[in-house]
GROMACS .gro file of C-alpha atoms in nm:
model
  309
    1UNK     CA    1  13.126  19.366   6.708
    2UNK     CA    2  13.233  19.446   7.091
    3UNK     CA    3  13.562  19.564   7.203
    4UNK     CA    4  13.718  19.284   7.282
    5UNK     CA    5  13.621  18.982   6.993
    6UNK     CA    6  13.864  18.903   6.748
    7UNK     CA    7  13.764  18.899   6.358
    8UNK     CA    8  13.872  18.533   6.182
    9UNK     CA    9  14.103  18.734   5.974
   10UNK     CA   10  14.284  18.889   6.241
   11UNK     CA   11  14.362  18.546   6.409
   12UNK     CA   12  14.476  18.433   6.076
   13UNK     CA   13  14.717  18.724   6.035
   14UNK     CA   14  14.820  18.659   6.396
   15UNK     CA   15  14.943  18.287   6.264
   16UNK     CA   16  15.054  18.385   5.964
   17UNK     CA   17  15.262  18.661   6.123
   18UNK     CA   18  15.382  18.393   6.370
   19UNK     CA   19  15.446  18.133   6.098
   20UNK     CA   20  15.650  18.381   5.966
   21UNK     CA   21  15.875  18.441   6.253
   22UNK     CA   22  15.941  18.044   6.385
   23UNK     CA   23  16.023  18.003   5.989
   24UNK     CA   24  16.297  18.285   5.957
   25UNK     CA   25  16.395  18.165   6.313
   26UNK     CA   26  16.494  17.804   6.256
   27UNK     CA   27  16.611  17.823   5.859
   28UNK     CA   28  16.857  18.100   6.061
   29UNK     CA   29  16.988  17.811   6.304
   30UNK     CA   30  16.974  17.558   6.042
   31UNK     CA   31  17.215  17.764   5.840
   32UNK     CA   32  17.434  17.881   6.173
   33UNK     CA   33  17.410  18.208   6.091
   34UNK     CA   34  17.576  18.494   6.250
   35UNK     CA   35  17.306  18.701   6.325
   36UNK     CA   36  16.962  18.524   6.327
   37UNK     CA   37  16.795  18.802   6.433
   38UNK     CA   38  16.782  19.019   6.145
   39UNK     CA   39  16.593  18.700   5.940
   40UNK     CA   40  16.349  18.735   6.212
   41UNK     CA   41  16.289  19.115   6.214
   42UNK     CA   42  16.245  19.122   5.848
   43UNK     CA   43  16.008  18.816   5.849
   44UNK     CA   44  15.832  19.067   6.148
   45UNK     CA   45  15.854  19.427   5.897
   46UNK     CA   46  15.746  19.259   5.613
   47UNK     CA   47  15.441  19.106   5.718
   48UNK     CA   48  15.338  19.313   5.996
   49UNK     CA   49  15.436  19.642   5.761
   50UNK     CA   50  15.187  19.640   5.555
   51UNK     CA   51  14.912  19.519   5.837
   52UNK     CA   52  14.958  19.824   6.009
   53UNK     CA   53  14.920  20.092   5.747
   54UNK     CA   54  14.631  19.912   5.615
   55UNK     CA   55  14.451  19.842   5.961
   56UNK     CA   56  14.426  19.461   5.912
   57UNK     CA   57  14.508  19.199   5.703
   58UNK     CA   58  14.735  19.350   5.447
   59UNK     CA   59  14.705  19.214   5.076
   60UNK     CA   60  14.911  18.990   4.919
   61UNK     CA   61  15.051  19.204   4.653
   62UNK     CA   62  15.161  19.420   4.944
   63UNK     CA   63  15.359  19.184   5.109
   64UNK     CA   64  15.524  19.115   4.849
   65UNK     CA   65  15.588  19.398   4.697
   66UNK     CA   66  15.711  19.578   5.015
   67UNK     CA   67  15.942  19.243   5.033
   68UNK     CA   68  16.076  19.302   4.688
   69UNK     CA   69  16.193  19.631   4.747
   70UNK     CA   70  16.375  19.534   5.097
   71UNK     CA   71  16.569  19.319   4.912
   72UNK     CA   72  16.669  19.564   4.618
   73UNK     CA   73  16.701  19.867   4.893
   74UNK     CA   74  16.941  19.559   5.090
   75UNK     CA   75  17.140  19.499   4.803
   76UNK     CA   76  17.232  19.831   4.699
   77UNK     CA   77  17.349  19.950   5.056
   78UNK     CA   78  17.558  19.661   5.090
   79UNK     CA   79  17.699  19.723   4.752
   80UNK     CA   80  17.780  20.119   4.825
   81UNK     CA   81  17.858  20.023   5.182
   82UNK     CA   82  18.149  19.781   5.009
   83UNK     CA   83  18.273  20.056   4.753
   84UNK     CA   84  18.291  20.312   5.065
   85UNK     CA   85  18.486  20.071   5.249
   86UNK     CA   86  18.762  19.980   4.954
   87UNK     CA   87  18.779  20.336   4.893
   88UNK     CA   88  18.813  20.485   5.239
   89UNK     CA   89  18.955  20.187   5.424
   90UNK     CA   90  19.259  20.404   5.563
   91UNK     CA   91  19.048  20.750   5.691
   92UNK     CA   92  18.764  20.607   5.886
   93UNK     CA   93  18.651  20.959   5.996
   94UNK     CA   94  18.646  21.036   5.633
   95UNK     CA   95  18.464  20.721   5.552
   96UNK     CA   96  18.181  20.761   5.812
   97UNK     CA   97  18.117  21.150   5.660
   98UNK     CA   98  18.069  20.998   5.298
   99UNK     CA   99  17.833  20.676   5.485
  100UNK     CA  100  17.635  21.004   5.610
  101UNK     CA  101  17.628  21.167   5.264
  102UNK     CA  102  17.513  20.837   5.107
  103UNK     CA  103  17.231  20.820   5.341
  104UNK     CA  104  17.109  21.202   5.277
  105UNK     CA  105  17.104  21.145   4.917
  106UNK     CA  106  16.883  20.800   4.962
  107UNK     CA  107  16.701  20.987   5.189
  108UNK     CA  108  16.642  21.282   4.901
  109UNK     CA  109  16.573  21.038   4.634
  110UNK     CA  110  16.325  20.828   4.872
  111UNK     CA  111  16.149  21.203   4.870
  112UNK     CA  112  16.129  21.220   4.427
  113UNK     CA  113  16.019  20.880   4.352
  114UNK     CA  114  15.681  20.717   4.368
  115UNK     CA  115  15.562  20.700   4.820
  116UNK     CA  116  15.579  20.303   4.730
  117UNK     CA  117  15.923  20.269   4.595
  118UNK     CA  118  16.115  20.521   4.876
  119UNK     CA  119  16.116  20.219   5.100
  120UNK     CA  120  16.432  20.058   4.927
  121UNK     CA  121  16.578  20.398   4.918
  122UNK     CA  122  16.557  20.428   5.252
  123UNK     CA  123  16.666  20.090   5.301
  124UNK     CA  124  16.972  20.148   5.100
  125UNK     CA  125  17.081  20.464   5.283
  126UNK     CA  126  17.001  20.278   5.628
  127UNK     CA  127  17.167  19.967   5.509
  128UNK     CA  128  17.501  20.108   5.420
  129UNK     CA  129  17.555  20.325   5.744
  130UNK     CA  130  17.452  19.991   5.952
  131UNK     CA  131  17.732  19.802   5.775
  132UNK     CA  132  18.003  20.090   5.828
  133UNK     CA  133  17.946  20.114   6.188
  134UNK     CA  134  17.985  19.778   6.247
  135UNK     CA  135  18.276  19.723   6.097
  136UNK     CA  136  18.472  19.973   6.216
  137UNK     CA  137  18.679  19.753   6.489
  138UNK     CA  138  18.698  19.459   6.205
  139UNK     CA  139  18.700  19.624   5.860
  140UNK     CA  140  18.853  19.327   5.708
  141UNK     CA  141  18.519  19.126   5.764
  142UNK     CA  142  18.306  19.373   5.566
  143UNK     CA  143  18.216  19.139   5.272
  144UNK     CA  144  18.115  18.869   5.481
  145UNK     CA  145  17.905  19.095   5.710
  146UNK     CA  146  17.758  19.217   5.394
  147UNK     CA  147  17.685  18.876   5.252
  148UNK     CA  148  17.535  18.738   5.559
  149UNK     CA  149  17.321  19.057   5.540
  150UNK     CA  150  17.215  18.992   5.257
  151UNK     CA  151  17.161  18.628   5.318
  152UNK     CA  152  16.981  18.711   5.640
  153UNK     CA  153  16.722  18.931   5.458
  154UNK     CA  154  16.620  18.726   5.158
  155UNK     CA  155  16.568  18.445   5.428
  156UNK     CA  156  16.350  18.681   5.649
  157UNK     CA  157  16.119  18.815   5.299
  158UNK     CA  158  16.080  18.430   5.180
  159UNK     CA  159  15.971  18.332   5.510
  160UNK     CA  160  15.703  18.626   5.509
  161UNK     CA  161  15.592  18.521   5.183
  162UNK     CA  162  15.607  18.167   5.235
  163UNK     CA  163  15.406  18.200   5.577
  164UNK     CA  164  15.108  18.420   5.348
  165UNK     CA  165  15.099  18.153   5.068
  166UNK     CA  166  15.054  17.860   5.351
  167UNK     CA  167  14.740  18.010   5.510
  168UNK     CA  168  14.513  18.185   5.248
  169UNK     CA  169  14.683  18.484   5.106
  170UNK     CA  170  14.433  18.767   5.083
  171UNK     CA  171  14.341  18.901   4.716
  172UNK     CA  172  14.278  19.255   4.627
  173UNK     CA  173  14.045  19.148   4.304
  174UNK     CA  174  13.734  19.092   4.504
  175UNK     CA  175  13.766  19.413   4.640
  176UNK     CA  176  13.786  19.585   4.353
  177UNK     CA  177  13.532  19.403   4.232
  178UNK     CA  178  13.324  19.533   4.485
  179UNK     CA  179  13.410  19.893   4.497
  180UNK     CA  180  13.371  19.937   4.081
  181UNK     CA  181  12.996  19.772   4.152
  182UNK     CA  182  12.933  20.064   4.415
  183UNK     CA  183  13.115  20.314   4.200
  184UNK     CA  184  12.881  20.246   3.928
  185UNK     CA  185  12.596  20.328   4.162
  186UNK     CA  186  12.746  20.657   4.287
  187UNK     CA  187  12.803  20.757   3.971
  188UNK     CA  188  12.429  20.712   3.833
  189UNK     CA  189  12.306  20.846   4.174
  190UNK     CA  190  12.538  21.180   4.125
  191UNK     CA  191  12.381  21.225   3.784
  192UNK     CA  192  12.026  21.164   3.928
  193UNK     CA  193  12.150  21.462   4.185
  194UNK     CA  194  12.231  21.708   3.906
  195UNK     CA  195  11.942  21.626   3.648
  196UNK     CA  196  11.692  21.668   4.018
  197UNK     CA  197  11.930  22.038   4.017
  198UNK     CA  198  11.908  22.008   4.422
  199UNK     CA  199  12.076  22.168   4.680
  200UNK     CA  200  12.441  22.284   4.564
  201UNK     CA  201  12.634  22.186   4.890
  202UNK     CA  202  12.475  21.816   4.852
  203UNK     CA  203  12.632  21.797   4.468
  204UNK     CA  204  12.933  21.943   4.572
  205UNK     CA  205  12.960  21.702   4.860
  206UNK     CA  206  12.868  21.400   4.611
  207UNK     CA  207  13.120  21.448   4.391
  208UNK     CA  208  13.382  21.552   4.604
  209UNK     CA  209  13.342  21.216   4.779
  210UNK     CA  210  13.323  21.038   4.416
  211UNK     CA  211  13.653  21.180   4.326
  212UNK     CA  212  13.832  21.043   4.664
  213UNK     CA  213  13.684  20.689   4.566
  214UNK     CA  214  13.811  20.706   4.186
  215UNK     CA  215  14.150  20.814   4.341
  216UNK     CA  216  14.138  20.521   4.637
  217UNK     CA  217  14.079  20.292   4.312
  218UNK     CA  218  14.362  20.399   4.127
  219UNK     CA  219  14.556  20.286   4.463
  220UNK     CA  220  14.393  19.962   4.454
  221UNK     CA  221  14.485  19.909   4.095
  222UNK     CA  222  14.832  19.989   4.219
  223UNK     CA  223  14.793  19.667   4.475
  224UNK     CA  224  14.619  19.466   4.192
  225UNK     CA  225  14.937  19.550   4.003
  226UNK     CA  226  15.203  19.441   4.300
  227UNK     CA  227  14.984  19.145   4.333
  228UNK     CA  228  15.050  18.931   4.012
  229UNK     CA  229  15.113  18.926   3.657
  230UNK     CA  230  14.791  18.742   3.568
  231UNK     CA  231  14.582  19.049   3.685
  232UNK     CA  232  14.764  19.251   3.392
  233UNK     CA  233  14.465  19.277   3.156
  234UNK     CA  234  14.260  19.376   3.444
  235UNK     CA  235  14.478  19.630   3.559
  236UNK     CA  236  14.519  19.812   3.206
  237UNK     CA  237  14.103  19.796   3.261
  238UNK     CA  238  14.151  19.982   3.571
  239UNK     CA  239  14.366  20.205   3.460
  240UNK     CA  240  14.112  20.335   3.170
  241UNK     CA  241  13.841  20.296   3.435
  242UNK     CA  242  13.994  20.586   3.606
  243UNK     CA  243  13.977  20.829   3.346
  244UNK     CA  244  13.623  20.740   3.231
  245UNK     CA  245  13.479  20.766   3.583
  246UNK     CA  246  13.685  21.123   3.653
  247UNK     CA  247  13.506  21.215   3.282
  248UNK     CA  248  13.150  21.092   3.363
  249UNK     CA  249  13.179  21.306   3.717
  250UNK     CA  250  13.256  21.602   3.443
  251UNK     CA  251  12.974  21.540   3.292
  252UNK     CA  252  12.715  21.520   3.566
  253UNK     CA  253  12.862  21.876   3.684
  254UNK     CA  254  12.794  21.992   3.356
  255UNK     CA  255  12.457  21.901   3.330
  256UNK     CA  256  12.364  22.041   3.701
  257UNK     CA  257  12.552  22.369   3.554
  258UNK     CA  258  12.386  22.394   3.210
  259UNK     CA  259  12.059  22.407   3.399
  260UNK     CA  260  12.143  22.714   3.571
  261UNK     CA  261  12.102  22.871   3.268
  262UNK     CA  262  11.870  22.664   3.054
  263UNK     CA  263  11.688  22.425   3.295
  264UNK     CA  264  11.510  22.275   2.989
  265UNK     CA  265  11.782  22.166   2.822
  266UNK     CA  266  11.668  21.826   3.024
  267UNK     CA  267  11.364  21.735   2.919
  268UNK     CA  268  11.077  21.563   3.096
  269UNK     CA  269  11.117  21.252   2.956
  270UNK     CA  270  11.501  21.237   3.136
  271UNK     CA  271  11.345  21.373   3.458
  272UNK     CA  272  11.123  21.077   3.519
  273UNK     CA  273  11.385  20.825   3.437
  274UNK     CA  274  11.623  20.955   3.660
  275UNK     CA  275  11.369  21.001   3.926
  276UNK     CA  276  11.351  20.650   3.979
  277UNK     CA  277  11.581  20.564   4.273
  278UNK     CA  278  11.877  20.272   4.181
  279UNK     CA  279  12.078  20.039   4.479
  280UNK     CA  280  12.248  19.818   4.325
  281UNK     CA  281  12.392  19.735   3.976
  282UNK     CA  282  12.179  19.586   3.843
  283UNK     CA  283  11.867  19.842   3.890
  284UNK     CA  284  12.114  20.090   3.684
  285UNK     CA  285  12.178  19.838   3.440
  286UNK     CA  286  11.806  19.815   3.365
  287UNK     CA  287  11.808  20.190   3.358
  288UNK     CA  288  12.062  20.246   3.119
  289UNK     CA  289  11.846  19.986   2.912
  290UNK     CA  290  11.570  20.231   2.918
  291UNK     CA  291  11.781  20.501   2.828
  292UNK     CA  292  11.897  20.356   2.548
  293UNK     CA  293  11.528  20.280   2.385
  294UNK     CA  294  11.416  20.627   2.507
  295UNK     CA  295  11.784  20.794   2.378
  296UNK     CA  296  11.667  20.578   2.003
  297UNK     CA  297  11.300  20.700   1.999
  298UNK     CA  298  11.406  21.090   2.126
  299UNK     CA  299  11.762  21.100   1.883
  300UNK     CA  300  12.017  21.236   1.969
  301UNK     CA  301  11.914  21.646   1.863
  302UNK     CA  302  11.685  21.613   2.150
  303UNK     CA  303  11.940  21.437   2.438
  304UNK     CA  304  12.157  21.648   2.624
  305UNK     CA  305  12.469  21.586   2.496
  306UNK     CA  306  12.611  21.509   2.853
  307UNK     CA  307  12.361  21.256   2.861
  308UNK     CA  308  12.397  21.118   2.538
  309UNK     CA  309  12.790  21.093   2.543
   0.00000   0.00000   0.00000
């Protein structure tokens, strides 16, 4: 791909994005509202968010998800901007100061919860100080600043949404799909390293770079999760997943280490069928066969047990 073409999915994005924007725009004029603008910039954030931590076209699940908790994050900064204001109405001085304490302490909860939920803590801490400042010439119009801020953001995070569902939202499940296919792969291939007992800096290196993909899958699950209820079987799936492929990395280590020390604790019989190279699934799928009829006519006394298990 040269510099300059343009992927499909990036010209989608581009209209979707767009979509997004003209949508916000014009239910904000249809509804005279006071401020327009903010319907448009969260229509903008929401969808174009997610796009540019991920480098592209950012998932469904994301989207929404990152639209879900700009509305909660919304709601409780106008809510504590409101209580500030009924409180402090008389010492604005002393009103601002609290506004500024409010937003420290979103900003140190934002640092203690989960990196995908500080977002509406931030929000809320952001939220509040925007509505005291404004108001400080017109304090009497605070709730209906805060309602049309409120208003003005739901608008902006159903026109995102609305704008993804209209042309092809993407789906995290094929990817996964994908990556648990090549995971399976890696992880016969690692064990193939450490029954071969090669060079130590080439095991190390495999199953360093095994344990970043098992933990880049437990973020996808997370995406899977934000995406929709109906993927909550397969997400439980995941979850177990994880654990299984951190203990089957265990295991291969173990077996490279045991043969340190006893190098015919493998047998021969293991040897050759691991020395048979695998690509895809389904060549370790027809290997594990094998081991199976081999692991029956051996038994188990004379299987490594980090083989057998």
């Amino acid at each position: 791909m040269g510099i300059f073409s343009i992927a499909s999915q990036h010209i989608r994005f581009a209209v979707k994005l767009a979509c997004a924007i003209v949508l916000a725009l014009f239910v904000g004029f249809h509804f005279q509202l006071e401020t327009p603008r903010w319907a448009v910039l969260t229509a903008a954030i929401v969808a174009a968010g997610p796009a540019f931590a991920a480098g592209g076209e950012p998932y469904s699940g994301a989207i929404r998800y990152r639209g879900m908790l700009r509305i909660i994050g919304t709601f409780i900064g106008c809510f504590a901007a409101l209580t500030i204001i009924i409180l402090m109405i008389r010492t604005p001085l002393l009103m601002l100061m609290v506004c500024c304490i409010w937003a420290g302490f979103c900003t140190w909860i934002s640092s203690l919860v989960k990196v995908e939920n500080s977002y509406a803590w931030g929000l809320a801490g952001y939220t509040a100080l925007i509505i005291i400042i404004t108001i400080q010439s017109e304090p009497l119009l605070a709730p209906q600043f805060a309602v049309e801020r409120c208003s003005e953001i739901v608008i902006g995070i159903v026109s995102a949404i609305v704008a993804d569902l209209l042309f092809s939202p993407r789906s995290i499940k094929q990817e996964v799909d994908l990556e648990l296919d090549a995971l399976i792969v890696a992880q016969y291939q690692l064990m193939q390293l450490c029954i071969k007992h090669g060079d130590s800096e080439e095991v190390d290196k495999a199953w360093s770079g095994l344990v970043r993909r098992t933990q880049a899958l437990e973020g996808m699950r997370s995406n899977l999760n934000m995406e929709s209820s109906r993927w909550a079987r397969a997400n439980r799936r995941l979850k177990a997943l994880n654990t299984v492929s951190l203990t089957l990395i265990t295991q291969a280590c173990e077996t490279y280490l045991i043969q340190n020390t006893r190098p015919e604790a493998v047998t021969d019989t293991f040897r050759e069928l691991f020395a048979e190279p695998v690509e895809t699934v389904q060549d370790v799928h027809k290997q594990l066969k094998r081991m199976r009829r081999v692991i029956a006519w051996t038994g188990e006394r004379d299987t490594p047990v980090t083989i057998y298990t």
